[in-house]
Amino acid sequence: MPAKPRTYQPQKVRAALAGQTRALRAAVDALGTGQLDLPTRLGRWRVRELLAHLAVQLDHVPAHLDDLPEGRPPLDLLGWVARVGSVAPLLDEQAGQRRAAEFDGDAASVAAAFGRAADALADLLERPEAADPARRFEIRLGSMALSDMLVTRLVETVVHADDLAAALGLDAFPHDRQAVAAVTRLLADALADQAPGGAVELRVPPYAVVQAVEGPRHTRGTPPNVVETDPLTWIRLATGRAGWAAAVEAAAVSASGERSDLGAYLPVLR
């Protein structure tokens, strides 16, 4: 685990989230109606369902910012990563309802619905409340600092933009660089949190280096167990979009040392 919890500069988070949302909106605006029914790597979801889920994630904070608090226990970012999978059935239900209500039409109507959600988030990011360091936001899992909640929206927008690119057969998506950096760091820290130790050094240049996995701790020189990969490959591994063995075989991951197999510890976000 990192010596102390990593912090994210709220102003940079808001700027990154605005940029990533703009990139997603541009991609959705460019879709043709036939592309909406392409399969995704997310089970039975087509592009329609993926966009409906993203819309829910984009405008959830604006829609509930002024809800009265219920006194839920505190929740930090690493706790969110570890536990968000437990509410997957609820998120699937919300996405299904949103798809039926707004995402069943042609490309123009879907783009308009997605644009409304994107506009709601963009408007929130300009409000003074979004910059208030004391502001809290409650979700089913607990009470988060609003600034941390916006980091979770970076996870949603980066991970699902990559899902969209894969469904469309694109070689790359124009992610906001700071958005990818924040998500890479959070998921690397989650590995260190869920598999504490110092036996393996995970390197995801240029954004993150953490030590994890129980065993002899490295203190100086070249670590005996090193894993290195690029940010998007790490994000896919950490969220279950890519398998460990396949990534190593494809040389997308470099793993050296007898303890460097991280397959048992992945994904960290389910």
Coordinates of C-alpha atoms in Angstrom, one line a residue:
M1 CA 0.0 0.0 0.0
P2 CA 1.2 3.5 -0.6
A3 CA 2.8 5.2 2.4
K4 CA -0.2 7.5 2.6
P5 CA -3.4 7.7 0.5
R6 CA -2.8 9.3 -2.8
T7 CA -4.6 12.6 -3.3
Y8 CA -6.0 14.0 -6.6
Q9 CA -6.0 17.7 -7.3
P10 CA -9.6 18.6 -7.6
Q11 CA -9.1 21.3 -10.2
K12 CA -7.2 18.8 -12.4
V13 CA -9.8 16.1 -11.8
R14 CA -12.6 18.5 -12.9
A15 CA -10.7 19.5 -16.0
A16 CA -9.9 15.9 -16.9
L17 CA -13.5 14.9 -16.4
A18 CA -14.7 17.7 -18.6
G19 CA -12.2 16.7 -21.3
Q20 CA -13.0 13.0 -21.2
T21 CA -16.7 13.7 -21.4
R22 CA -16.3 16.0 -24.4
A23 CA -14.3 13.2 -26.2
L24 CA -17.1 10.7 -25.4
R25 CA -19.8 13.1 -26.6
A26 CA -18.0 13.6 -29.9
A27 CA -17.7 9.9 -30.4
V28 CA -21.4 9.4 -29.7
D29 CA -22.3 12.2 -32.0
A30 CA -20.4 10.5 -34.8
L31 CA -22.2 7.1 -34.5
G32 CA -24.5 5.7 -37.1
T33 CA -27.7 4.0 -36.2
G34 CA -26.4 0.6 -37.2
Q35 CA -23.4 0.9 -34.8
L36 CA -25.7 1.2 -31.8
D37 CA -26.5 -2.5 -32.0
L38 CA -22.9 -3.7 -32.3
P39 CA -21.9 -6.1 -29.5
T40 CA -19.6 -5.0 -26.7
R41 CA -17.2 -7.0 -24.6
L42 CA -19.6 -6.5 -21.7
G43 CA -21.7 -9.6 -22.0
R44 CA -25.1 -9.0 -23.5
W45 CA -24.7 -5.2 -23.7
R46 CA -24.8 -3.7 -27.1
V47 CA -23.5 -0.2 -27.7
R48 CA -27.0 1.1 -26.8
E49 CA -26.8 -0.4 -23.3
L50 CA -23.2 0.8 -22.8
L51 CA -24.2 4.4 -23.7
A52 CA -27.2 4.2 -21.4
H53 CA -25.0 3.0 -18.6
L54 CA -22.6 5.9 -19.3
A55 CA -25.4 8.4 -19.3
V56 CA -26.5 7.2 -15.8
Q57 CA -22.9 7.6 -14.6
L58 CA -22.5 11.0 -16.1
D59 CA -25.6 12.7 -14.6
H60 CA -25.9 10.7 -11.4
V61 CA -24.0 13.3 -9.4
P62 CA -25.8 16.3 -10.8
A63 CA -29.2 14.6 -10.3
H64 CA -28.4 13.7 -6.6
L65 CA -26.0 16.5 -5.4
D66 CA -28.7 18.1 -3.3
D67 CA -30.2 14.9 -1.8
L68 CA -30.4 15.0 2.0
P69 CA -27.6 12.9 3.6
E70 CA -28.7 9.6 5.3
G71 CA -25.6 9.3 7.5
R72 CA -23.9 6.5 5.5
P73 CA -20.4 5.5 6.7
P74 CA -17.3 7.2 5.1
L75 CA -16.0 5.6 1.9
D76 CA -12.7 6.4 0.3
L77 CA -11.6 5.7 -3.3
L78 CA -9.9 2.4 -2.5
G79 CA -13.0 1.2 -0.7
W80 CA -15.1 2.2 -3.8
V81 CA -12.8 0.2 -6.1
A82 CA -13.1 -2.8 -3.8
R83 CA -16.8 -2.7 -3.4
V84 CA -18.4 -1.2 -6.4
G85 CA -18.8 -4.6 -8.0
S86 CA -21.3 -5.5 -5.3
V87 CA -23.8 -3.0 -6.7
A88 CA -23.5 -4.2 -10.3
P89 CA -27.1 -5.6 -10.4
L90 CA -28.4 -2.2 -9.4
L91 CA -26.3 -0.4 -12.0
D92 CA -27.5 -2.9 -14.7
E93 CA -31.1 -2.2 -13.7
Q94 CA -30.6 1.5 -14.0
A95 CA -28.9 1.2 -17.4
G96 CA -31.8 -1.0 -18.6
Q97 CA -34.4 1.5 -17.5
R98 CA -32.4 4.4 -19.1
R99 CA -32.0 2.4 -22.4
A100 CA -35.7 1.7 -22.6
A101 CA -36.6 5.4 -21.9
E102 CA -34.0 7.2 -24.0
F103 CA -31.7 4.9 -26.0
D104 CA -34.0 2.8 -28.1
G105 CA -34.2 5.2 -31.1
D106 CA -32.0 6.2 -34.0
A107 CA -28.5 7.7 -33.8
A108 CA -29.7 11.3 -33.5
S109 CA -32.0 10.6 -30.6
V110 CA -29.4 8.5 -28.8
A111 CA -26.8 11.3 -29.3
A112 CA -29.3 13.9 -27.9
A113 CA -30.0 11.8 -24.8
F114 CA -26.3 11.2 -24.2
G115 CA -25.7 15.0 -24.8
R116 CA -28.2 15.8 -22.0
A117 CA -26.4 13.7 -19.5
A118 CA -23.0 15.2 -20.6
D119 CA -24.4 18.7 -20.3
A120 CA -25.7 18.0 -16.8
L121 CA -22.2 17.0 -15.7
A122 CA -20.5 19.8 -17.5
D123 CA -22.8 22.3 -15.8
L124 CA -22.0 20.7 -12.4
L125 CA -18.3 21.0 -12.9
E126 CA -18.7 24.8 -13.3
R127 CA -20.7 25.2 -10.1
P128 CA -19.0 26.4 -6.8
E129 CA -20.1 23.2 -5.1
A130 CA -17.9 21.1 -7.2
A131 CA -14.9 23.0 -5.8
D132 CA -16.0 22.8 -2.2
P133 CA -13.4 20.6 -0.3
A134 CA -15.9 19.9 2.5
R135 CA -18.8 18.8 0.2
R136 CA -19.9 15.1 0.7
F137 CA -21.8 12.9 -1.7
E138 CA -23.6 9.7 -0.6
I139 CA -24.0 6.6 -2.7
R140 CA -25.3 3.2 -1.7
L141 CA -21.8 2.1 -0.6
G142 CA -21.2 5.1 1.7
S143 CA -20.4 8.8 2.0
M144 CA -17.6 10.1 -0.2
A145 CA -15.9 13.5 -0.6
L146 CA -17.4 15.0 -3.7
S147 CA -13.9 15.4 -5.1
D148 CA -13.4 11.7 -4.7
M149 CA -16.8 11.0 -6.3
L150 CA -15.6 12.9 -9.4
V151 CA -12.5 10.7 -9.6
T152 CA -14.9 7.7 -9.8
R153 CA -16.5 9.4 -12.8
L154 CA -13.1 9.4 -14.4
V155 CA -12.9 5.6 -13.9
E156 CA -16.3 5.2 -15.5
T157 CA -15.6 7.5 -18.5
V158 CA -12.1 6.1 -19.2
V159 CA -13.0 2.4 -18.8
H160 CA -16.2 2.7 -20.8
A161 CA -14.7 4.9 -23.5
D162 CA -12.2 2.0 -24.0
D163 CA -15.1 -0.4 -24.2
L164 CA -16.8 1.8 -26.8
A165 CA -13.6 1.9 -28.9
A166 CA -13.3 -1.9 -28.8
A167 CA -16.9 -2.3 -29.9
L168 CA -16.4 0.1 -32.8
G169 CA -13.2 -1.6 -33.8
L170 CA -11.1 1.6 -33.2
D171 CA -7.4 1.4 -32.7
A172 CA -7.5 4.2 -30.2
F173 CA -9.8 6.6 -28.3
P174 CA -8.8 10.2 -27.8
H175 CA -8.7 9.9 -24.0
D176 CA -7.9 13.0 -21.9
R177 CA -4.3 12.3 -20.7
Q178 CA -4.9 13.4 -17.1
A179 CA -8.0 11.2 -17.0
V180 CA -6.0 8.2 -18.0
A181 CA -3.3 9.1 -15.5
A182 CA -5.7 9.4 -12.6
V183 CA -7.4 6.1 -13.4
T184 CA -4.1 4.3 -13.8
R185 CA -2.8 5.5 -10.5
L186 CA -6.0 4.6 -8.6
L187 CA -6.1 1.1 -10.0
A188 CA -2.4 0.6 -9.3
D189 CA -3.0 1.7 -5.7
A190 CA -6.0 -0.6 -5.5
L191 CA -3.7 -3.6 -6.3
A192 CA -1.3 -2.5 -3.5
D193 CA -4.3 -2.2 -1.2
Q194 CA -5.9 -5.5 -2.0
A195 CA -2.6 -7.5 -2.3
P196 CA -0.4 -5.7 0.3
G197 CA 3.3 -6.4 0.4
G198 CA 6.6 -5.5 -1.3
A199 CA 7.5 -8.6 -3.3
V200 CA 6.5 -7.2 -6.7
E201 CA 7.0 -3.8 -8.2
L202 CA 4.3 -2.8 -10.7
R203 CA 5.4 -0.1 -13.2
V204 CA 2.9 1.6 -15.4
P205 CA 5.0 4.4 -17.0
P206 CA 4.7 7.3 -17.0
Y207 CA 2.0 7.4 -14.3
A208 CA 2.4 4.8 -11.5
V209 CA 4.9 2.6 -9.6
V210 CA 3.6 0.6 -6.6
Q211 CA 4.8 -2.4 -4.6
A212 CA 2.4 -5.2 -3.8
V213 CA 2.1 -8.9 -3.0
E214 CA 3.3 -10.5 0.2
G215 CA 6.9 -11.6 0.4
P216 CA 10.4 -10.2 0.7
R217 CA 10.3 -6.4 0.4
H218 CA 12.6 -4.7 -2.1
T219 CA 14.6 -1.8 -0.7
R220 CA 17.3 -1.0 -3.2
G221 CA 18.7 -1.8 -6.6
T222 CA 16.7 -3.7 -9.3
P223 CA 13.7 -5.4 -7.8
P224 CA 13.7 -9.2 -8.3
N225 CA 10.0 -9.2 -9.4
V226 CA 8.9 -6.6 -11.8
V227 CA 5.8 -6.1 -13.8
E228 CA 5.6 -3.4 -16.4
T229 CA 2.9 -2.4 -18.9
D230 CA 1.3 0.5 -20.5
P231 CA -1.6 2.5 -18.9
L232 CA -4.5 1.2 -21.1
T233 CA -3.3 -2.5 -20.8
W234 CA -3.1 -2.0 -17.0
I235 CA -6.6 -0.5 -16.9
R236 CA -8.0 -3.4 -18.9
L237 CA -6.2 -6.0 -16.6
A238 CA -7.4 -4.2 -13.5
T239 CA -11.0 -4.1 -14.6
G240 CA -11.2 -7.6 -16.1
R241 CA -11.2 -6.5 -19.8
A242 CA -8.0 -8.4 -20.5
G243 CA -6.7 -11.7 -19.0
W244 CA -3.2 -11.8 -17.4
A245 CA -1.9 -14.9 -19.4
A246 CA -3.1 -13.5 -22.7
A247 CA -1.5 -10.1 -22.0
V248 CA 1.8 -11.6 -21.1
E249 CA 1.7 -13.9 -24.2
A250 CA 1.0 -11.0 -26.4
A251 CA 3.9 -9.1 -24.9
A252 CA 1.6 -6.3 -23.7
V253 CA 3.0 -7.1 -20.2
S254 CA 6.6 -7.7 -19.2
A255 CA 6.8 -9.9 -16.0
S256 CA 10.1 -11.0 -14.6
G257 CA 10.8 -12.9 -11.4
E258 CA 9.2 -16.0 -9.8
R259 CA 6.6 -13.9 -7.9
S260 CA 5.6 -11.6 -10.8
D261 CA 2.5 -13.5 -11.9
L262 CA -0.4 -11.1 -10.8
G263 CA -3.1 -13.2 -12.3
A264 CA -4.4 -14.3 -8.9
Y265 CA -4.9 -10.7 -7.8
L266 CA -6.8 -9.4 -10.8
P267 CA -9.1 -7.8 -11.5
V268 CA -9.1 -5.3 -8.7
L269 CA -12.3 -3.7 -9.9
R270 CA -15.0 -6.2 -10.7

